[in-house]
PDB file of C-alpha atoms in Angstrom:
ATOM      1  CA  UNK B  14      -9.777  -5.578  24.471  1.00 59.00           C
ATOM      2  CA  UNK B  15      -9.809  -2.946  21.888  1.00 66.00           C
ATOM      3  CA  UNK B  16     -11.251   0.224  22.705  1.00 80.00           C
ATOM      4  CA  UNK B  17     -14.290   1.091  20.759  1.00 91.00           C
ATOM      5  CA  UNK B  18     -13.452   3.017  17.335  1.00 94.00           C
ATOM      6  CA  UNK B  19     -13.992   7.021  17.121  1.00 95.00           C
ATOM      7  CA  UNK B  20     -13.593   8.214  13.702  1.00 96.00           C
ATOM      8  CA  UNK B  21     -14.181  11.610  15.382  1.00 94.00           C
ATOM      9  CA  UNK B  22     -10.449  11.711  17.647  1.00 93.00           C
ATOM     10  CA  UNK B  23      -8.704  11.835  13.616  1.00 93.00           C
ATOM     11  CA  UNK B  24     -10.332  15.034  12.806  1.00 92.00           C
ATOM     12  CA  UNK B  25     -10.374  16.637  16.089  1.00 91.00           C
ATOM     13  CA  UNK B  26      -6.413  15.586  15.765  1.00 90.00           C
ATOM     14  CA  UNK B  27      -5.914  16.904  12.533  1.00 88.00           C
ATOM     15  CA  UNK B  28      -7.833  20.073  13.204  1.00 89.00           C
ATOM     16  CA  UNK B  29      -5.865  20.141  16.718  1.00 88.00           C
ATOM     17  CA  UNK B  30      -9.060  20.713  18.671  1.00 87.00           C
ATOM     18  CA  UNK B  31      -8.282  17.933  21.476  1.00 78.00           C
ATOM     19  CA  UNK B  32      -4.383  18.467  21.744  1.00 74.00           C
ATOM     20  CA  UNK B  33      -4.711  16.508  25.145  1.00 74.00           C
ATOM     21  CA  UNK B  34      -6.718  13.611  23.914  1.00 76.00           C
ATOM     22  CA  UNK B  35      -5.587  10.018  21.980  1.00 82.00           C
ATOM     23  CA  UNK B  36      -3.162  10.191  19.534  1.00 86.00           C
ATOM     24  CA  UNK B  37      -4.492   8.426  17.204  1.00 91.00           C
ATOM     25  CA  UNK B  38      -2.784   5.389  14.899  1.00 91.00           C
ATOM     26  CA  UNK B  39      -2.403   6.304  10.992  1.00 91.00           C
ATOM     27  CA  UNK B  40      -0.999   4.730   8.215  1.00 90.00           C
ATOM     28  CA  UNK B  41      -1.817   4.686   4.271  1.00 90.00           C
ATOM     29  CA  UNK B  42      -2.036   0.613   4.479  1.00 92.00           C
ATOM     30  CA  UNK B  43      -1.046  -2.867   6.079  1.00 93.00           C
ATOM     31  CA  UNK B  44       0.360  -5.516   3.183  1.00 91.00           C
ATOM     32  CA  UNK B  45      -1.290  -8.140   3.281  1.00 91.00           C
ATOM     33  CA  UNK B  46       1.298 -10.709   4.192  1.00 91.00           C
ATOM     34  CA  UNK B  47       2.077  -8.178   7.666  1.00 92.00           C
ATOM     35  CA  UNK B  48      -1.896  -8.607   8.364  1.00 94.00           C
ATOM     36  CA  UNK B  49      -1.688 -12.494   7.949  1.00 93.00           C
ATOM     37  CA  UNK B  50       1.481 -12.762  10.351  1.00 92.00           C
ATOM     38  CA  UNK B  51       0.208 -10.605  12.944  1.00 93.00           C
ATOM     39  CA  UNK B  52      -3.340 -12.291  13.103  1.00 93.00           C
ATOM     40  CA  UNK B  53      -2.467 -15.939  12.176  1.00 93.00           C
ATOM     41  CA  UNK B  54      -4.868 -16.685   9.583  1.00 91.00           C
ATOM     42  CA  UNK B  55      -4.860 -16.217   5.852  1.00 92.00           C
ATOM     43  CA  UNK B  56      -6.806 -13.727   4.393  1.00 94.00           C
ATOM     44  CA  UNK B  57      -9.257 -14.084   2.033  1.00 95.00           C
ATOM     45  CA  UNK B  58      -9.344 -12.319  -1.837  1.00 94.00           C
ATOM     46  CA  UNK B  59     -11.690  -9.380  -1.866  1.00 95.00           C
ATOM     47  CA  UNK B  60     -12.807 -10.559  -5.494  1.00 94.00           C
ATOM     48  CA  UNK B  61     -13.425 -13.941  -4.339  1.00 95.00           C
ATOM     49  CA  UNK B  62     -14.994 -13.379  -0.746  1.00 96.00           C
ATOM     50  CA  UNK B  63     -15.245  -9.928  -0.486  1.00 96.00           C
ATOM     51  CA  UNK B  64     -17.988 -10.026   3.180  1.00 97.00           C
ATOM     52  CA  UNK B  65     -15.281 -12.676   4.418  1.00 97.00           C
ATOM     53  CA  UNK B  66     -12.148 -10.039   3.091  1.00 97.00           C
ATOM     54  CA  UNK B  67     -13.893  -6.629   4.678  1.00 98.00           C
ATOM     55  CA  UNK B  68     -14.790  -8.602   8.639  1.00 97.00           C
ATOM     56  CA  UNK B  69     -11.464  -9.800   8.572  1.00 97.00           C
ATOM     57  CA  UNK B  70      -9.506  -5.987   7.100  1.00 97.00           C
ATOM     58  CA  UNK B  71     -11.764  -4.634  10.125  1.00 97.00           C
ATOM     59  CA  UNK B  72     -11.040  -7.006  12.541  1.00 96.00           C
ATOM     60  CA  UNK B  73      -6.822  -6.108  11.907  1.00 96.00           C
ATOM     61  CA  UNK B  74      -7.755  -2.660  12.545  1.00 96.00           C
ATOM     62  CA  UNK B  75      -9.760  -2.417  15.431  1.00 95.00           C
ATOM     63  CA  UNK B  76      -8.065  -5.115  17.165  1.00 94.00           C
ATOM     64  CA  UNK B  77      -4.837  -2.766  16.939  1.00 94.00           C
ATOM     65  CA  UNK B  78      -6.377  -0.042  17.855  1.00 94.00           C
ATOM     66  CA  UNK B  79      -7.397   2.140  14.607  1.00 96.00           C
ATOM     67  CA  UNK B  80     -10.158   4.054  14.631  1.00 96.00           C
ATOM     68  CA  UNK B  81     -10.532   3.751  10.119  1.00 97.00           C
ATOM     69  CA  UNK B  82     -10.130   1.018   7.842  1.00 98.00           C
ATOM     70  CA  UNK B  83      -7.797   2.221   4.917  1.00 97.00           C
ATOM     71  CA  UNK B  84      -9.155   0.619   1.293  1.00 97.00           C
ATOM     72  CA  UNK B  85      -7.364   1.429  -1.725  1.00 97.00           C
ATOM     73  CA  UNK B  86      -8.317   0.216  -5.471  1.00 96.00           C
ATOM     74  CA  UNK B  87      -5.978   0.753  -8.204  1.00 94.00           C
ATOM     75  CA  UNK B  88      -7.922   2.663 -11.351  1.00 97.00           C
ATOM     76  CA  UNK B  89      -8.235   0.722 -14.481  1.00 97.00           C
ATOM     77  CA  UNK B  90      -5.903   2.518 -16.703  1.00 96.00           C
ATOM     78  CA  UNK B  91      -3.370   0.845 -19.165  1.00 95.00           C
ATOM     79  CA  UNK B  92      -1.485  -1.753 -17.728  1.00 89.00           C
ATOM     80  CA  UNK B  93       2.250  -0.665 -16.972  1.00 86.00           C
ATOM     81  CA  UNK B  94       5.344  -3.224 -17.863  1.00 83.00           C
ATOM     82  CA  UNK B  95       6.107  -4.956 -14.819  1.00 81.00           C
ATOM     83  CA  UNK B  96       8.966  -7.138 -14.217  1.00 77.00           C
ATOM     84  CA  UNK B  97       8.035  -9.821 -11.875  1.00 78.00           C
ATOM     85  CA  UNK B  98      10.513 -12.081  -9.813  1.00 77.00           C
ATOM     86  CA  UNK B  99      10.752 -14.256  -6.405  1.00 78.00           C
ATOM     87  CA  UNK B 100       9.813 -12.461  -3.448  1.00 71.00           C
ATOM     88  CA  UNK B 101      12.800 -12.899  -0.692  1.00 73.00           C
ATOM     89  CA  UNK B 102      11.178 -11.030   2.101  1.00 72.00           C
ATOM     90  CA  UNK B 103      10.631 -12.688   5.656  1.00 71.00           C
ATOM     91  CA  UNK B 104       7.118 -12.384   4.804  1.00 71.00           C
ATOM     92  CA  UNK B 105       6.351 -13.260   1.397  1.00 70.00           C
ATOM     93  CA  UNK B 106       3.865 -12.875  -1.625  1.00 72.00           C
ATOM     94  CA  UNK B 107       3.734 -15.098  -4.174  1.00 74.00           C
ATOM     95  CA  UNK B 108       5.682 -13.297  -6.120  1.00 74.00           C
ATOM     96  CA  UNK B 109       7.044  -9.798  -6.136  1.00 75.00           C
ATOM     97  CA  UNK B 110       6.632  -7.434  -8.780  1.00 75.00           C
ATOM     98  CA  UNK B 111       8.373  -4.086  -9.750  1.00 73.00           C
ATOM     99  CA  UNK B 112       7.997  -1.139 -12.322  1.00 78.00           C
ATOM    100  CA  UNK B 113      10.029  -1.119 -15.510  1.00 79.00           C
ATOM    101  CA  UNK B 114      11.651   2.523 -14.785  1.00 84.00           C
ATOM    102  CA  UNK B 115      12.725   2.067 -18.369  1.00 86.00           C
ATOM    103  CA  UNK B 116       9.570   2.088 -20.005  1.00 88.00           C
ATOM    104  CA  UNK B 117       6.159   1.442 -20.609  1.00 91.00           C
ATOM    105  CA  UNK B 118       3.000   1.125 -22.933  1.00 94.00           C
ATOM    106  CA  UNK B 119       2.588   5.078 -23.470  1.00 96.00           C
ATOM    107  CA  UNK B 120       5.554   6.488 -25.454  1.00 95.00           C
ATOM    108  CA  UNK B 121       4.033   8.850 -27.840  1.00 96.00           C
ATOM    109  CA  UNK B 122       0.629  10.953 -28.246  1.00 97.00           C
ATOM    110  CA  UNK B 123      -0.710   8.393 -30.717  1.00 97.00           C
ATOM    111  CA  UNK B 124       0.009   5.829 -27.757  1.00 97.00           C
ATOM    112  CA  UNK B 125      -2.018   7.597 -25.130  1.00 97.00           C
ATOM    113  CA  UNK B 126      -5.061   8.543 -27.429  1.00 96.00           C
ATOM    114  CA  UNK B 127      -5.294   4.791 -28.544  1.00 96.00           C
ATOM    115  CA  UNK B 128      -5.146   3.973 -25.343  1.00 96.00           C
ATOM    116  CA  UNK B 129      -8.431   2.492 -23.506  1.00 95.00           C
ATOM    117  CA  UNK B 130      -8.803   5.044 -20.333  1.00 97.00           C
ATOM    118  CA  UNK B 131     -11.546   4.230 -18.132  1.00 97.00           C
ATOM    119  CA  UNK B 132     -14.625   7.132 -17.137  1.00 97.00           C
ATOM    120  CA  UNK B 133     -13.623   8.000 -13.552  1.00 97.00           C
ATOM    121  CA  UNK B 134     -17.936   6.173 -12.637  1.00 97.00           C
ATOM    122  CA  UNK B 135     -15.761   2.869 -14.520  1.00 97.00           C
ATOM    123  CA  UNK B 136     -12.736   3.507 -13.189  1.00 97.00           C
ATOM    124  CA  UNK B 137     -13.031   1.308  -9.678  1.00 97.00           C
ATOM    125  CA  UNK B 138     -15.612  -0.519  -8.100  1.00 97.00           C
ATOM    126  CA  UNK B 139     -17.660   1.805  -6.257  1.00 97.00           C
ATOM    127  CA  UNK B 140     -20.097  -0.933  -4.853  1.00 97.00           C
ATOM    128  CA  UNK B 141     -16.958  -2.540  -2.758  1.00 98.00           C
ATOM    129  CA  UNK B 142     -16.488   0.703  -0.903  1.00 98.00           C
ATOM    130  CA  UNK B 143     -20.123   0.685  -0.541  1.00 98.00           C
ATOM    131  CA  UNK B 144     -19.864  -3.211   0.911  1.00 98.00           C
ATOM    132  CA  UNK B 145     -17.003  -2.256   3.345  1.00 98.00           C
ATOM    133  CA  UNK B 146     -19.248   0.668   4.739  1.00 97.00           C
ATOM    134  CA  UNK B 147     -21.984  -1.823   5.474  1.00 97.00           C
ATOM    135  CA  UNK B 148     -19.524  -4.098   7.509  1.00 98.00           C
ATOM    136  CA  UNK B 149     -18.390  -1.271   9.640  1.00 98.00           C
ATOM    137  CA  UNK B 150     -18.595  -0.889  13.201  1.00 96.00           C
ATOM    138  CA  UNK B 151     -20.013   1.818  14.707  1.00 96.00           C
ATOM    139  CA  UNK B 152     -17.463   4.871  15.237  1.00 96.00           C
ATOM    140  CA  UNK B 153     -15.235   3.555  12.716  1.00 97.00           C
ATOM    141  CA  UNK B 154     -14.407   5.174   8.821  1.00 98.00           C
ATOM    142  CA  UNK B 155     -13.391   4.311   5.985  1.00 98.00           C
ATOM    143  CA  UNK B 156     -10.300   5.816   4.553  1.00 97.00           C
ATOM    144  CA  UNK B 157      -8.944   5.808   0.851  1.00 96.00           C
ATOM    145  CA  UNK B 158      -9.899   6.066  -2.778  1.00 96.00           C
ATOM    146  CA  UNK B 159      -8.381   5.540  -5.949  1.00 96.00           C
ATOM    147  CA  UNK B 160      -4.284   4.373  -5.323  1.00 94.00           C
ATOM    148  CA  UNK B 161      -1.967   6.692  -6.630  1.00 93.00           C
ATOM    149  CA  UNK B 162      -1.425   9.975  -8.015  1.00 93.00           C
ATOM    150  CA  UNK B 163      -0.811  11.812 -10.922  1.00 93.00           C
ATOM    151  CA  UNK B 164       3.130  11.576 -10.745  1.00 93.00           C
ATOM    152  CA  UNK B 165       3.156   7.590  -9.929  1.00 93.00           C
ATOM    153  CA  UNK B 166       1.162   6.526 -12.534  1.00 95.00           C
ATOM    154  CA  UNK B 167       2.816   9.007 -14.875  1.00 95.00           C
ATOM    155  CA  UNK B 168       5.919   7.074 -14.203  1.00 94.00           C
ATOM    156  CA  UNK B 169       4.193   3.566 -14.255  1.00 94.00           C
ATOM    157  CA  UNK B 170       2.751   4.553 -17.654  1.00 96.00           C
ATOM    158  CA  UNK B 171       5.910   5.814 -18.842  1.00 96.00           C
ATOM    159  CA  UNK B 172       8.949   4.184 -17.718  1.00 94.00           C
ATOM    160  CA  UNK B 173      10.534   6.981 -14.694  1.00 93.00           C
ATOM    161  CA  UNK B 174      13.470   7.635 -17.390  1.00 95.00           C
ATOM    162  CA  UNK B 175      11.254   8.218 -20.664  1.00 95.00           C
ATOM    163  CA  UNK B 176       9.102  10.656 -18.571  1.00 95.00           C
ATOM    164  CA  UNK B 177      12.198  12.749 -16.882  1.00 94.00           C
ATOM    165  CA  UNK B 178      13.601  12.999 -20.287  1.00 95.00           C
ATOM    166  CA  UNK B 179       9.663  14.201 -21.934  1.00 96.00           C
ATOM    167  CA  UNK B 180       9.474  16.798 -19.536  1.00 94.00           C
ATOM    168  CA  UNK B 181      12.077  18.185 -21.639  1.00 93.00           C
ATOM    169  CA  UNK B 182      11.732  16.614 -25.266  1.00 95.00           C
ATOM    170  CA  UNK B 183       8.002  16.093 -25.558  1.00 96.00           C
ATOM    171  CA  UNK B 184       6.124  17.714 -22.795  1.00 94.00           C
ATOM    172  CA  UNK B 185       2.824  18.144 -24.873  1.00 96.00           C
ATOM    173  CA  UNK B 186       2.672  14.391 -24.300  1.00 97.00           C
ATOM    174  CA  UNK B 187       3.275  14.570 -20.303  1.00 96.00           C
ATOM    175  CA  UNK B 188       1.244  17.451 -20.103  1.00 95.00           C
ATOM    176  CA  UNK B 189      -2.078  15.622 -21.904  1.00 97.00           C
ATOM    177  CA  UNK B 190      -0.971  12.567 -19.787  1.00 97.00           C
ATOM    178  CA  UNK B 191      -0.925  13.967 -16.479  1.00 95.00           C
ATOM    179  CA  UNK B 192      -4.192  15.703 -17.500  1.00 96.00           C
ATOM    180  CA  UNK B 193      -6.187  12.635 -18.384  1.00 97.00           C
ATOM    181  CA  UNK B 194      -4.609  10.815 -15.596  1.00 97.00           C
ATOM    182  CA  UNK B 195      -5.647  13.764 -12.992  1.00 95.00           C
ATOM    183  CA  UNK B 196      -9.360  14.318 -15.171  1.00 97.00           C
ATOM    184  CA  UNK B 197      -9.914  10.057 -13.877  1.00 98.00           C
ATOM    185  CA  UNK B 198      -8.349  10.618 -10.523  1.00 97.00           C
ATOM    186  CA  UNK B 199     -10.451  13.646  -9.589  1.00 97.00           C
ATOM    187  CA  UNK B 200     -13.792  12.339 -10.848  1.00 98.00           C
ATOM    188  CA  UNK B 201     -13.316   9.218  -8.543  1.00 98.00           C
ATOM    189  CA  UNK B 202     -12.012  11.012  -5.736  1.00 98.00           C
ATOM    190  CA  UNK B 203     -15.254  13.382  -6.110  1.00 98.00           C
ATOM    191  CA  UNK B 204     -17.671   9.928  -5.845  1.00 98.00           C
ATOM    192  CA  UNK B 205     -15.703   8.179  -3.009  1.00 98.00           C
ATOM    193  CA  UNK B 206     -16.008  11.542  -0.937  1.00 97.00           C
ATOM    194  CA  UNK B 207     -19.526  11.458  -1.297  1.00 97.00           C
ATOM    195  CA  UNK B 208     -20.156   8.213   0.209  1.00 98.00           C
ATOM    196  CA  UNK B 209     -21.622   8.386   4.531  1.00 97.00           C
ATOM    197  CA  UNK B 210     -19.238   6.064   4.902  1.00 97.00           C
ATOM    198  CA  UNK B 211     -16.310   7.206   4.071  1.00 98.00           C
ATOM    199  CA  UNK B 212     -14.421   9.809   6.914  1.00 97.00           C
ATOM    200  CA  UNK B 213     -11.347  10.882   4.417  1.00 96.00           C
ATOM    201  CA  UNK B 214     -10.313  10.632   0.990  1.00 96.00           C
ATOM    202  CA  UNK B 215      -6.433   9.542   0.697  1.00 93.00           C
ATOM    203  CA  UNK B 216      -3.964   8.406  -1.805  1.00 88.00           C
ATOM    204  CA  UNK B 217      -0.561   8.297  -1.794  1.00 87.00           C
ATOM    205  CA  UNK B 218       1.841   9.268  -4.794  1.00 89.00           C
ATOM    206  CA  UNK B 219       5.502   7.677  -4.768  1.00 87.00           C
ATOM    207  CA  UNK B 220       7.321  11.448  -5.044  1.00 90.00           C
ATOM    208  CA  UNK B 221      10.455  10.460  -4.012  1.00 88.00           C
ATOM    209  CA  UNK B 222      12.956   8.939  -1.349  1.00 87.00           C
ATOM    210  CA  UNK B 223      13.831  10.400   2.300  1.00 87.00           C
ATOM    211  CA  UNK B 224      16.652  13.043   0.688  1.00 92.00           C
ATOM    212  CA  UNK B 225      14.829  14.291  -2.442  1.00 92.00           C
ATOM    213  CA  UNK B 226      12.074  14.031  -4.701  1.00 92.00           C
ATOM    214  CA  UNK B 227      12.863  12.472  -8.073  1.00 90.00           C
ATOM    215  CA  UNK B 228      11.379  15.695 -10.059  1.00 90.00           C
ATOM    216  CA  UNK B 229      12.639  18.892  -8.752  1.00 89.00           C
ATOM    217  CA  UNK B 230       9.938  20.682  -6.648  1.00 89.00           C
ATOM    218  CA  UNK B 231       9.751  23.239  -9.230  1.00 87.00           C
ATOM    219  CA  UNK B 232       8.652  20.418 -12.254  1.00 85.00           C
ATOM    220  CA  UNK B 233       5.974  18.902 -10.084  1.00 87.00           C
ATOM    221  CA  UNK B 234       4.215  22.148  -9.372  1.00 85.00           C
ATOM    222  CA  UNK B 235       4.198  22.794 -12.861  1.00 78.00           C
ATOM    223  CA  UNK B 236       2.825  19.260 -13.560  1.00 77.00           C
TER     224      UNK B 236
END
């Protein structure tokens, strides 16, 4: 049997008060198709069923020990040009889909300003975060927030190869990008954080790989 969830044991970790205590289990996110293997049932869409979605995204966690739920929701910005194919994993999707590093649907100033950008109170759906704290067991947290970060969806936006070569050629555009990208992010992270039941705000933001970033350290400060 699982022991009983204690939000509490992640900060006293990360603040290093307890250095003797649990170490605790962390990670951004579980796919989907990793959850379903492991507990033998298929899990329902959050749209669809989202009381039936949150027991069963709980019951994964606390059954394997966690003492959080993580819950992510991707902003409503523009949607980037993916290129979709067959997934070949052991454990498959439907289908798998990827970014087009070559491109996307912002290319120009006149691009991003026609673009329809979502208010950071539209840009998720605040009420499911809400309905996942309500399902919660006692001790346990939520943690997430808007998925992504400035860089990522930067590059989703852009194409990774349009954007390495703006920085140079037109970096009034990535500048007012990664500003109204950034404006959205912080204004959701700002309402997520406010909410009893939610112990940590987290996103993650695709940098790099394991022997560099992609931008030099230097051009993501300045971003």
């Amino acid at each position: 049997m699982a022991r009983k969830p204690d939000f509490s044991i992640i900060l006293n970790t990360l603040k290093r008060k307890d250095e003797q205590g649990i170490v605790p289990f962390f990670e951004l996110f579980a796919d989907d198709e990793i959850m379903e293997e492991v507990m033998g049932y298929k899990l329902a869409k959050v749209e669809e069923n989202p009381d039936r979605y949150f027991d069963q995204l709980i019951s994964f966690y606390r059954e394997l020990g966690y003492d959080y739920v993580p819950f992510y929701q991707a902003p409503r910005f523009p949607t980037p040009d993916y290129i979709h194919g067959e997934d070949t994993a052991t454990y498959r999707r439907e289908s798998r889909k990827w970014m087009n590093e070559k491109g996307g649907p912002i290319k120009t100033l006149k691009d991003l300003h026609d673009a329809d950008w979502p208010k950071p109170e539209e840009a998720v759906d605040f009420d499911l975060f809400r309905k996942l704290g309500e399902h919660l067991p006692e001790g346990m947290k939520v943690v997430g927030g808007a998925s992504g970060g400035p860089f990522e969806h930067s590059s989703f936006l852009m194409g990774v190869e349009n954007l390495s070569m703006a920085v140079y050629e037109d970096p009034e555009l990535v500048n007012t990008l990664i500003e109204k990208i950034g404006n959205v992010l912080v204004g959701v992270a700002k309402i997520i954080s406010s909410m009893d039941c939610v112990g940590a705000y987290c996103f993650g933001d695709d940098l790099g790989y394991k022997t560099s970033t992609i931008f030099s350290p230097r051009h993501l400060r300045r971003l």
